[in-house]
Every structure is written in C-alpha cells, then in structure tokens.
PDB file of C-alpha atoms in Angstrom:
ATOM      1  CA  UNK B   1       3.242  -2.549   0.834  1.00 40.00           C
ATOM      2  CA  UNK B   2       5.252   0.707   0.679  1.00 40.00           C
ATOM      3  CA  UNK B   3       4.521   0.584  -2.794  1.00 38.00           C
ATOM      4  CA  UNK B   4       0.564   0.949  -2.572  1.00 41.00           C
ATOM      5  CA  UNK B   5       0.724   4.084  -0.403  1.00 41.00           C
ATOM      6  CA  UNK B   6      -0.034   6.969  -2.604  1.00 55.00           C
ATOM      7  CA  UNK B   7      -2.828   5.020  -4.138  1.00 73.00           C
ATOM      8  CA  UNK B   8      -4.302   3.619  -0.940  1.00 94.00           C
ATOM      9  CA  UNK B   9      -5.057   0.279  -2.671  1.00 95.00           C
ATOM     10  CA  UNK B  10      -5.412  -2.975  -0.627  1.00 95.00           C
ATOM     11  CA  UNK B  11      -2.128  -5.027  -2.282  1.00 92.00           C
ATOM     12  CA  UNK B  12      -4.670  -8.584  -3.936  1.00 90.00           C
ATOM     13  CA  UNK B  13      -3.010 -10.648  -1.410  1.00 91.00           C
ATOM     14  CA  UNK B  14      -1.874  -9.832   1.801  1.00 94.00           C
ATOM     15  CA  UNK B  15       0.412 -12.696   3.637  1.00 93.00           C
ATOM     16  CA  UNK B  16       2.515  -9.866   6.372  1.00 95.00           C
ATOM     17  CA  UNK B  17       1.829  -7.047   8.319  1.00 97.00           C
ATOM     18  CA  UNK B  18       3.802  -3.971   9.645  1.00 97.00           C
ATOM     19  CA  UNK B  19       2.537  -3.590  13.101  1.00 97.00           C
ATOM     20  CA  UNK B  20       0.803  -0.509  12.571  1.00 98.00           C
ATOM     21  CA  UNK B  21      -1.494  -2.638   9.531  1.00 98.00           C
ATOM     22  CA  UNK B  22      -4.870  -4.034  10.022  1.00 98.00           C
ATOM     23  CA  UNK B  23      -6.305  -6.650   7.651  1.00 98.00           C
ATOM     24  CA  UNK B  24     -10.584  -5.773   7.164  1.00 98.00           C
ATOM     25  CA  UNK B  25     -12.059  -8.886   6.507  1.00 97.00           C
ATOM     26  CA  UNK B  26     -15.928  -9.670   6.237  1.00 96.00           C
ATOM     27  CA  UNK B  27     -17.140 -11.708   8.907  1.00 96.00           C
ATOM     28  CA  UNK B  28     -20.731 -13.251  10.098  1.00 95.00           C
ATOM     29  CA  UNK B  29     -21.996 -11.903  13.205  1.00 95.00           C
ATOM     30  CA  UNK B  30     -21.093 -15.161  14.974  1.00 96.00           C
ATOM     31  CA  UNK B  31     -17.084 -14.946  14.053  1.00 94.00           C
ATOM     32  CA  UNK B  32     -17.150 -18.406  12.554  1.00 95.00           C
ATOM     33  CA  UNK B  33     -14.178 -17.585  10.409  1.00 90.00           C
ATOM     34  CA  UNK B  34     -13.738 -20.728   8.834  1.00 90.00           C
ATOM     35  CA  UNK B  35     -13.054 -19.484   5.231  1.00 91.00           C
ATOM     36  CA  UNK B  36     -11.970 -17.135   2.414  1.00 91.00           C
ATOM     37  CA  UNK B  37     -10.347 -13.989   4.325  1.00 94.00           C
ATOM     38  CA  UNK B  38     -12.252 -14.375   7.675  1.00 94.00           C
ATOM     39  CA  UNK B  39      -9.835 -17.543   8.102  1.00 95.00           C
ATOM     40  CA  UNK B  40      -6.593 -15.434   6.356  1.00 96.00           C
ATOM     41  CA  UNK B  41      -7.704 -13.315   9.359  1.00 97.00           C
ATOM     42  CA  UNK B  42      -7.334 -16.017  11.642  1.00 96.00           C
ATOM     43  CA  UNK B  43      -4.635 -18.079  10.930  1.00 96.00           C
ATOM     44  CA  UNK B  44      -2.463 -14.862  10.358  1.00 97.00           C
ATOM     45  CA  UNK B  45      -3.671 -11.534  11.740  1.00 98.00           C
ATOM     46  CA  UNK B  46      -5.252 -12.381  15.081  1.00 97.00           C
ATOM     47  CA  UNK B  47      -9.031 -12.471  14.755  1.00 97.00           C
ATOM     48  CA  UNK B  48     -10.959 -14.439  17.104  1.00 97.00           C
ATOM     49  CA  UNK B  49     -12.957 -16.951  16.700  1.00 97.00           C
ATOM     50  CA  UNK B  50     -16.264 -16.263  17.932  1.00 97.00           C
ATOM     51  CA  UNK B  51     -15.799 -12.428  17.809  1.00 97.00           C
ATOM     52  CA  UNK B  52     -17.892 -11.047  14.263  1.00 96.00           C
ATOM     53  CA  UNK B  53     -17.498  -7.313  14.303  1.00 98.00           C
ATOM     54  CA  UNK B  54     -15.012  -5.426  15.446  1.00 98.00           C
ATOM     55  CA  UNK B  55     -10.744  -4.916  16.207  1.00 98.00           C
ATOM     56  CA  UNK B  56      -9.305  -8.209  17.096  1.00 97.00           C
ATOM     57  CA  UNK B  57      -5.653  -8.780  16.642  1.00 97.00           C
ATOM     58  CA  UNK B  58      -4.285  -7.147  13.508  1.00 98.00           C
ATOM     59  CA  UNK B  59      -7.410  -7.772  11.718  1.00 98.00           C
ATOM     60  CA  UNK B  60     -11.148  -5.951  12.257  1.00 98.00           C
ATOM     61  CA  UNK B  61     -14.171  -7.934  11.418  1.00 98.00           C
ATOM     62  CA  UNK B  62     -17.269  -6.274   9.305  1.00 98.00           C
ATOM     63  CA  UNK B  63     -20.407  -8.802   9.605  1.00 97.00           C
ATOM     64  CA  UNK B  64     -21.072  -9.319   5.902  1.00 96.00           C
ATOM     65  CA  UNK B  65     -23.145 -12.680   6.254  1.00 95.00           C
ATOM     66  CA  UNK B  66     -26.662 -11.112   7.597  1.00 94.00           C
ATOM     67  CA  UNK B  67     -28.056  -9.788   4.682  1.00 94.00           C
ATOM     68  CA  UNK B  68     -26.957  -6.316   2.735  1.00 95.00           C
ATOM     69  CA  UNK B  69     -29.604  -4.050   5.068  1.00 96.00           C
ATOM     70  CA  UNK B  70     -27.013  -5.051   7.782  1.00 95.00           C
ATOM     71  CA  UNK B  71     -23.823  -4.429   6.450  1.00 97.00           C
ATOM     72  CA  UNK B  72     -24.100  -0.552   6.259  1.00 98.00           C
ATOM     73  CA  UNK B  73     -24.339   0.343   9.825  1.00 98.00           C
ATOM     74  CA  UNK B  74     -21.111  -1.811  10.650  1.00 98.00           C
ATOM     75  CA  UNK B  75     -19.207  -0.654   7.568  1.00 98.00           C
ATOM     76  CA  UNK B  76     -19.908   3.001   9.467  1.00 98.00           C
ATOM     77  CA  UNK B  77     -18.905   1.565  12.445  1.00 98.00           C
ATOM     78  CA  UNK B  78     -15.559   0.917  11.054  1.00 98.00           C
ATOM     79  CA  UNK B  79     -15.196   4.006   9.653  1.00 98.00           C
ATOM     80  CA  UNK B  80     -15.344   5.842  12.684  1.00 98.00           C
ATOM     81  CA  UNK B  81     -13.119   3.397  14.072  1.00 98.00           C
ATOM     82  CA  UNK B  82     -10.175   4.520  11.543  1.00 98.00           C
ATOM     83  CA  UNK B  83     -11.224   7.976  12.317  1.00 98.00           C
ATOM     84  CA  UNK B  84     -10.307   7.628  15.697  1.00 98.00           C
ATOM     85  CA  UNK B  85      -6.953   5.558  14.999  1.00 98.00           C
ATOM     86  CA  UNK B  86      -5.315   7.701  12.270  1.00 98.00           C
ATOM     87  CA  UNK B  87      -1.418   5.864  13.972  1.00 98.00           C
ATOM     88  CA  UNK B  88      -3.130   2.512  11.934  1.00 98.00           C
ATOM     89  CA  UNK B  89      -3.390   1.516   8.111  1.00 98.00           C
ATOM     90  CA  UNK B  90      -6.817  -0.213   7.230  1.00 98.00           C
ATOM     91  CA  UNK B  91      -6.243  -2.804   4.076  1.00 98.00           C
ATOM     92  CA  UNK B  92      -9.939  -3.410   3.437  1.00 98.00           C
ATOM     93  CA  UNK B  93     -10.759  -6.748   1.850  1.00 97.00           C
ATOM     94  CA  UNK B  94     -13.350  -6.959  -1.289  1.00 97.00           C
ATOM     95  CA  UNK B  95     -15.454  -7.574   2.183  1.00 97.00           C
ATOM     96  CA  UNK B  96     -19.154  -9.114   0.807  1.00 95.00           C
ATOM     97  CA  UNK B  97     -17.953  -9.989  -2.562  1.00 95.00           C
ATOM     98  CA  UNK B  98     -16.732 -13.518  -1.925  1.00 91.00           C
ATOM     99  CA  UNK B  99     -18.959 -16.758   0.228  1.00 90.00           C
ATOM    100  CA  UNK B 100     -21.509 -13.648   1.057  1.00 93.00           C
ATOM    101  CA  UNK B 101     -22.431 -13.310  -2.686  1.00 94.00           C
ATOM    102  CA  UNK B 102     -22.161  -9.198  -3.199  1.00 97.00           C
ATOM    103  CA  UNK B 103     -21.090  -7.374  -5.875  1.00 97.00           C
ATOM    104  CA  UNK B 104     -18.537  -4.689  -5.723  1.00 97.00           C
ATOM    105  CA  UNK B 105     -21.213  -2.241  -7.625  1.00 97.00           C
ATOM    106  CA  UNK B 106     -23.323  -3.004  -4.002  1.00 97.00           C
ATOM    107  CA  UNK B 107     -20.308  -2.702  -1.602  1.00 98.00           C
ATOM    108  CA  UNK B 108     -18.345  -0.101  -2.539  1.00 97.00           C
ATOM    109  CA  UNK B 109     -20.469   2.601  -2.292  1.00 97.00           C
ATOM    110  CA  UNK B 110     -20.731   2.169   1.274  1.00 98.00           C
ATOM    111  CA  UNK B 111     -17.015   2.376   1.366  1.00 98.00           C
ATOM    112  CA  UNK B 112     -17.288   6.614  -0.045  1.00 96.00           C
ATOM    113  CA  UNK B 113     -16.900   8.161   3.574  1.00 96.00           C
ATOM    114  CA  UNK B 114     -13.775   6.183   3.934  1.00 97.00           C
ATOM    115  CA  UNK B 115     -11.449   7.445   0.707  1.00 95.00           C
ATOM    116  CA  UNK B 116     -11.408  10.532   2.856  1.00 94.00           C
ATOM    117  CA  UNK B 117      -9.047   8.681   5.581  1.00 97.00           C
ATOM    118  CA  UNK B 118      -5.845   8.523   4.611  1.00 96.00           C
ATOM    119  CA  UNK B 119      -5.310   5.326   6.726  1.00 98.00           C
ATOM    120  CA  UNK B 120      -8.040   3.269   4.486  1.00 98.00           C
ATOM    121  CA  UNK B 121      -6.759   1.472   2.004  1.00 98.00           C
ATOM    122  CA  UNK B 122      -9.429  -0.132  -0.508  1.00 97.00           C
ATOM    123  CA  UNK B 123      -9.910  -2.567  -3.050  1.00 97.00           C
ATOM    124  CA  UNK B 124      -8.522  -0.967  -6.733  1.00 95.00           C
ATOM    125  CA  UNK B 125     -12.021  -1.825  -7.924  1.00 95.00           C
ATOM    126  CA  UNK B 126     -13.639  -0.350  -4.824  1.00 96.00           C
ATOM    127  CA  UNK B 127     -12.064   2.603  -6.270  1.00 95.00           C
ATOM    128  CA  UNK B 128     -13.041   2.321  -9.791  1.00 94.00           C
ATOM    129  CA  UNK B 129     -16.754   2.559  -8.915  1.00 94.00           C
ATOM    130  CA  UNK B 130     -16.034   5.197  -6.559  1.00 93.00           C
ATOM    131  CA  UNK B 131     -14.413   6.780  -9.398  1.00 85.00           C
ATOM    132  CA  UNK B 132     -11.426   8.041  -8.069  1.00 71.00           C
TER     133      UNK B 132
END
C-alpha cells in the first residue's frame, strides 16, 4: 500500500494490513456484519460482532444502515478519532455506497474535514467529488 501514500487513496481491495492500518467499514448500529466489507472487517481485520460504531480490531465501524440523517454525526465521530491517533492510517471504505444504497455524490461530502488528516485515506472517487 506504499504505493497509495502520496495520494491518500483507499487501494479497491484491501486483503493485509501493516499494523499501524485500520480498515473503515460501514456498519449497522447493531454490528451484524454479515456482508460486503462489514464481514471483510470481520473475517480479517478484527471487528466484532455485535459492536456497530467504533475501533475494534484493525478495523473501525461507521453505522451506515440507520438512515443518511444518522450517518453524519458518526462519520464526525471518526474523524476526531483519526485526529487523536495521527501513529494510525485510516483506509476508508466507499462506506454507504454498497447493501445501504448511498451514492458517493451523498457520502463523500461528509468525508471534507477528513482530506485534511494525513492518516485518512479515501475512496479515489470520494476524492473526485471532493475535487481534489
């Protein structure tokens, strides 16, 4: 994943981690991760079942599943998360944008305070509607 690093963009699929990398994965608020990258998360990077939001493992959880009024508040939450761990790389997964039915035009956006923290890595086409 060397490779990505001046870009900051979250390598399509992700199947390793250095142990200073954390895979951001949308969740539901129950941590039911029984598909698309909540169960990557899982099988591979330590998340929990039963545990929706939050650092688990070498993956965090974002609640995506709730409805898009909710997902705002926890995508901040995250954000001041990295803030506070600047030793960790975030890869954030297109989170929303698969089962929960989102667009990247909705998601990204809430994604802007985070291209200032040079431990987030995003989506590339989080960062084409960003426009950076």
């Amino acid at each position: 994943m060397e490779q990505q690093e001046s870009l900051r963009i979250t390598p399509k699929w992700i199947t390793s981690l250095q142990k200073d990398e954390v895979f951001v994965f949308g969740s539901n608020i129950n941590g039911m991760h029984g598909g698309g990258a909540a169960r990557v998360a899982m099988d591979k990077f330590g998340a929990i079942w039963g545990q929706g939001e939050g650092l688990q493992g070498q993956s965090y959880a974002i609640p995506t599943m709730e409805g898009l009024a909710n997902i705002p508040p926890a995508v901040e939450r995250f954000i001041a998360f990295a803030k506070d761990h600047p030793e960790l790389k975030f890869f954030v997964t297109p989170i929303g944008c698969g089962i929960a039915g989102y667009t990247e035009d909705e998601i990204a956006p809430l994604f802007k305070e985070a291209t200032k923290l040079d431990n987030v890595f995003l989506p590339a086409g989080f960062w084409q509607i960003l426009g950076q």
